XYZ file of C-alpha atoms in Angstrom:
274
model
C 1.594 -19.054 8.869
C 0.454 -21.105 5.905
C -1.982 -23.792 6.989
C -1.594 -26.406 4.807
C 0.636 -28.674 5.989
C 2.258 -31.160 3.218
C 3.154 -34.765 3.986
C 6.478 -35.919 2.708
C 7.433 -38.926 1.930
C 11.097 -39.978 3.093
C 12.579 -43.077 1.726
C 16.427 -43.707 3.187
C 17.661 -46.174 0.927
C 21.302 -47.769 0.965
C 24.445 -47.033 1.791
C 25.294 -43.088 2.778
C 21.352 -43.080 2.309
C 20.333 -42.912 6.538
C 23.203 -40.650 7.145
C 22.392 -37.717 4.822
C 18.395 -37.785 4.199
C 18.089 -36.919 8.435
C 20.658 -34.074 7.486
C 18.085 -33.351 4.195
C 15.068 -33.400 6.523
C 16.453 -30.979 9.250
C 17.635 -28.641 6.741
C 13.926 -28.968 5.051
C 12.173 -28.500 8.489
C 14.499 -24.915 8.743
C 12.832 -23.907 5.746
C 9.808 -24.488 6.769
C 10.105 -22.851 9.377
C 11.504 -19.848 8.064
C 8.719 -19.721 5.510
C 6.126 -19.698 7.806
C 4.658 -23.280 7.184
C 3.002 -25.833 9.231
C 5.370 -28.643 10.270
C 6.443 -31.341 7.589
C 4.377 -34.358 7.983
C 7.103 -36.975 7.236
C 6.418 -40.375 6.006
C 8.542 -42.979 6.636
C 8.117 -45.623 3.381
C 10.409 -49.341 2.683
C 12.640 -49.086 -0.123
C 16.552 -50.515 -1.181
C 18.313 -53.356 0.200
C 15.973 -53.128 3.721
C 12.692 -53.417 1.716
C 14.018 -56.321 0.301
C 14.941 -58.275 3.181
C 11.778 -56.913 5.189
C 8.746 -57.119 1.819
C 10.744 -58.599 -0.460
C 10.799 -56.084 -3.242
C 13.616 -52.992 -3.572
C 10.175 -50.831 -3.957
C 7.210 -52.412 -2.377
C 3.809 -52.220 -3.497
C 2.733 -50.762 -0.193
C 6.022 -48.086 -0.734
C 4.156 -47.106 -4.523
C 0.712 -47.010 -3.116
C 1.613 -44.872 -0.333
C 3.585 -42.407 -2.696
C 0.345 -42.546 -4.796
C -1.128 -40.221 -1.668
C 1.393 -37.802 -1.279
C 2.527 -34.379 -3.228
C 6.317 -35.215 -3.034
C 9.063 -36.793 -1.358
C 12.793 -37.510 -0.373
C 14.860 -40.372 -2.466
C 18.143 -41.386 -0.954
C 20.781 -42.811 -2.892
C 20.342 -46.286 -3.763
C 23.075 -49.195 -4.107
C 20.791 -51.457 -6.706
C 24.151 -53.215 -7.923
C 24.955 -54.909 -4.330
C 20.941 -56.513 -4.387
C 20.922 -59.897 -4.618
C 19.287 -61.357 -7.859
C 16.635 -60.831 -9.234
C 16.449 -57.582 -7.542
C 19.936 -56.246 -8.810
C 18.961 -56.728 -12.469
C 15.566 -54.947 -12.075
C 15.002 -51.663 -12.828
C 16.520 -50.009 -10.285
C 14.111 -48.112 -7.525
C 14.474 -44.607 -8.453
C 13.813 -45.900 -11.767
C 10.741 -47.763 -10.655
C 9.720 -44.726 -8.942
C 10.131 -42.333 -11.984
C 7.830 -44.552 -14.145
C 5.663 -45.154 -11.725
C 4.476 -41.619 -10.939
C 5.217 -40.345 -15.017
C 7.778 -37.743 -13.213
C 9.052 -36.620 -16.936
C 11.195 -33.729 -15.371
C 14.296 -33.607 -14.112
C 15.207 -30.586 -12.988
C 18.959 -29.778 -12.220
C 20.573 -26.592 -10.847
C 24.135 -26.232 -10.488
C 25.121 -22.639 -8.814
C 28.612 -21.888 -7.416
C 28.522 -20.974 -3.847
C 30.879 -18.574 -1.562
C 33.648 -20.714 -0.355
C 33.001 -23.433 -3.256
C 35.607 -25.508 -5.347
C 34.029 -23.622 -8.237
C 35.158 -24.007 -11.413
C 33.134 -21.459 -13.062
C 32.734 -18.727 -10.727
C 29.442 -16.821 -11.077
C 27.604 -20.430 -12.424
C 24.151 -20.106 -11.959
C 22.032 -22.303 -14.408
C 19.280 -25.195 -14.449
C 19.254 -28.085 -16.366
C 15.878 -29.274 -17.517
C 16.302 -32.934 -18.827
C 13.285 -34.615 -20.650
C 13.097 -37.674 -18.492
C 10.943 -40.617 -20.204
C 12.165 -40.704 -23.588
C 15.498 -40.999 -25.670
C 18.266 -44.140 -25.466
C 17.344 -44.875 -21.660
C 15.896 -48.250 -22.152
C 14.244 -48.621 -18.880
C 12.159 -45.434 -19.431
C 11.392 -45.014 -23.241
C 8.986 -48.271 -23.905
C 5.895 -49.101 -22.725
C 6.940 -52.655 -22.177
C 9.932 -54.040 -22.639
C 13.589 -52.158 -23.145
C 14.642 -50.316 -26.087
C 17.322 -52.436 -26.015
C 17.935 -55.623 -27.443
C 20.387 -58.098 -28.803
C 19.534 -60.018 -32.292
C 22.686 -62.203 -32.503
C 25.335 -62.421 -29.742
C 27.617 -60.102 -31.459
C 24.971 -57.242 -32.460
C 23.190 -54.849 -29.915
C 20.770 -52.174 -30.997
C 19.341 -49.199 -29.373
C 16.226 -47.408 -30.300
C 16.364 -43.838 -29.473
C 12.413 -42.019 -28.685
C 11.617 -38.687 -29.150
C 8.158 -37.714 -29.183
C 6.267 -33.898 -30.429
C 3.987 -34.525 -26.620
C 6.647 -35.444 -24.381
C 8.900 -32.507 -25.859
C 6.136 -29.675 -25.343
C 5.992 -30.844 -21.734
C 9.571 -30.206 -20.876
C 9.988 -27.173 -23.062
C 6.882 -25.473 -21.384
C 8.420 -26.234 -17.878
C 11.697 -24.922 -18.849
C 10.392 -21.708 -20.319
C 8.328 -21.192 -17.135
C 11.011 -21.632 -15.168
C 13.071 -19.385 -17.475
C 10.620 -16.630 -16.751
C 11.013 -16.791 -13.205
C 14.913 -16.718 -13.481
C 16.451 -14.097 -16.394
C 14.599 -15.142 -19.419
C 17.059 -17.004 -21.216
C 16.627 -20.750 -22.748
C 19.557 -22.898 -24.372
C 18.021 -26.005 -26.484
C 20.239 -28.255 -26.821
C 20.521 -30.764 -29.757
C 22.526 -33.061 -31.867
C 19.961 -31.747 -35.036
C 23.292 -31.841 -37.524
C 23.612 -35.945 -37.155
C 20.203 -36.932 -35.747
C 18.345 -34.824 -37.704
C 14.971 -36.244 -37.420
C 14.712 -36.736 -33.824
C 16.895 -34.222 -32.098
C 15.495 -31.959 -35.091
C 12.040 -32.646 -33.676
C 13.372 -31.794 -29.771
C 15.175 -28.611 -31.237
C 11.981 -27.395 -33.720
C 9.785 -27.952 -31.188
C 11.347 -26.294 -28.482
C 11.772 -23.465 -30.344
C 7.460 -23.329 -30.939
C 7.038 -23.190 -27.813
C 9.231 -20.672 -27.134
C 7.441 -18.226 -29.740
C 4.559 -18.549 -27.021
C 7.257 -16.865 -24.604
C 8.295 -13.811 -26.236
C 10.429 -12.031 -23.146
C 12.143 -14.910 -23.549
C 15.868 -15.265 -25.643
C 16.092 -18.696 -26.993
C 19.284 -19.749 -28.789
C 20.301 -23.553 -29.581
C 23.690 -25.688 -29.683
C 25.025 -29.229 -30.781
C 25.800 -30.876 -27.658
C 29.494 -31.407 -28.156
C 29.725 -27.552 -28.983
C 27.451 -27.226 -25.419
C 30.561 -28.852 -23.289
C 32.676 -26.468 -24.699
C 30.587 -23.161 -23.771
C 29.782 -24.311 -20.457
C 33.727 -24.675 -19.643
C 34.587 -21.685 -21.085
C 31.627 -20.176 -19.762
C 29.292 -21.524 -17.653
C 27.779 -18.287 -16.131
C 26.224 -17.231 -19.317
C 23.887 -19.486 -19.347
C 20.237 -19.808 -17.937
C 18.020 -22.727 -18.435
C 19.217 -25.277 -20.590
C 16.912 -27.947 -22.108
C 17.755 -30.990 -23.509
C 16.879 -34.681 -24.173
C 17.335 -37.136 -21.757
C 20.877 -38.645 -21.801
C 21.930 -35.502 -23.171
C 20.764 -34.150 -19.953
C 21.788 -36.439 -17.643
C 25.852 -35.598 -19.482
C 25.163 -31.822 -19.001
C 24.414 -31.682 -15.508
C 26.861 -34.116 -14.020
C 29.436 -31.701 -16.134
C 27.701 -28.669 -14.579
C 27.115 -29.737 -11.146
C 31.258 -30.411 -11.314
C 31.894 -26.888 -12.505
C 29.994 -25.256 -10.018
C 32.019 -26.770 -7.267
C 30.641 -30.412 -6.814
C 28.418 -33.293 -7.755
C 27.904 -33.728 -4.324
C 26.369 -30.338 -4.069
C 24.327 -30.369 -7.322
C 20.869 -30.924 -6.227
C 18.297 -33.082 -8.575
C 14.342 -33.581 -8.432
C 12.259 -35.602 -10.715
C 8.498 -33.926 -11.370
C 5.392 -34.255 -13.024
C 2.717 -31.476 -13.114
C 1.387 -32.375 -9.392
C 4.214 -34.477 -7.735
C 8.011 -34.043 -7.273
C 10.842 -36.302 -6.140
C 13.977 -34.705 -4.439
């Protein structure tokens, strides 16, 4: 029996939110249990359409600070475009959350189970999607979007890939890689965005020389949907760029049998979100 017990954080949110996130927690207190750990500590915490009629705020302060104190916890969905204004044109609360606690990782697996809708039988792969940087404006500025209009009829999008943030998500997926069969798939769009998707690819692959068990190969993404139709259950850990990720594993989740059982969680190096 492990005797460290961690302390959870569990925030409901909207819609299917309080129906499913008791179902997560009883299934998480199972594992526990089977693990040998102490008991969850859960913590109950505001957030969604509820926070804001109760604090005022989707994500209240007292919601962040409390988060602040705690090594992970449970996000249910969220319905941000039924808020009221201002709230519904905010960034939305998982959003708010990500920023908040600099989770730059989002980690996606997508396996087909026994007695699954699987596409792809035999799929058994992680997606590991940068999660700050790229075309998402509400995550690639300090302040500010990276989007922005300079006449009604012209909108521009500034696209952020950085050497730092890429040799953080490289080195988690090539750890990760080494704890599943030491493969990693960079994928890249390096033969029309050559200088930034270049930079994601080149630099992935340096990192990568520091893993040497490790087989690294590359694609263009549009190439990528192809091979993981065709063939989903050669693959390993696949990292990519952000919206490039977020693409890839709503595509993957599908072929393994269903979005709805693709799980998701958003990390740093010391906290995670499921």
């Amino acid at each position: 029996m492990s005797t460290h017990a961690y302390r959870i954080g569990l925030l409901a949110g909207d819609g299917i939110g309080p129906e499913i996130v008791p179902a997560a927690v009883a299934a998480v207190d199972a594992a526990a249990r089977a693990a040998g750990l102490e008991p969850v500590d859960w913590v109950e915490l505001p957030l969604g359409r509820a926070a804001i009629d109760a604090h005022g705020a989707a994500v209240p302060a007292e919601t962040l600070a409390a988060l602040d104190g705690l090594e992970a916890w449970m996000l249910g969905p969220h319905d941000s475009v039924s808020y009221p204004e201002p709230h519904r044109s905010q960034l939305n609360p998982s959003g708010t959350i990500r920023k908040h606690a600099g989770l730059f990782a989002n980690i996606r697996p997508a396996a087909s189970f026994p007695g699954s809708p699987a596409l792809v039988p035999g799929c058994d792969l992680v997606i590991v999607r940068e999660n700050t940087e790229g075309f998402y404006a509400d995550r690639n500025t300090y302040a500010g979007t990276g989007e922005f209009m300079p006449t009604p009829d012209v909108a521009i999008a500034h696209g952020i890939i950085t050497r730092a943030a890429t040799q953080k998500i490289a080195r988690v997926a090539f750890e990760l890689a080494m704890q599943r069969r030491k493969h990693v798939t960079i994928v890249h769009k390096a033969n029309v965005l050559q200088v930034t998707t270049g930079l994601f690819r080149d630099v992935c692959r340096k990192i990568g020389a520091e893993y040497p068990e490790v087989t690294i190969d590359d694609f263009h993404i549009d190439a990528m949907t192809v091979h993981l139709v065709r063939r989903a259950a050669d693959f390993d850990v696949i990292v990519t760029e952000n919206m490039f990720g977020d693409i890839l594993s709503d595509l993957s989740g599908e072929l393994a049998g269903s979005l709805g059982i693709a799980p998701s969680l958003n990390s740093s190096l010391t906290q995670a979100m499921a």
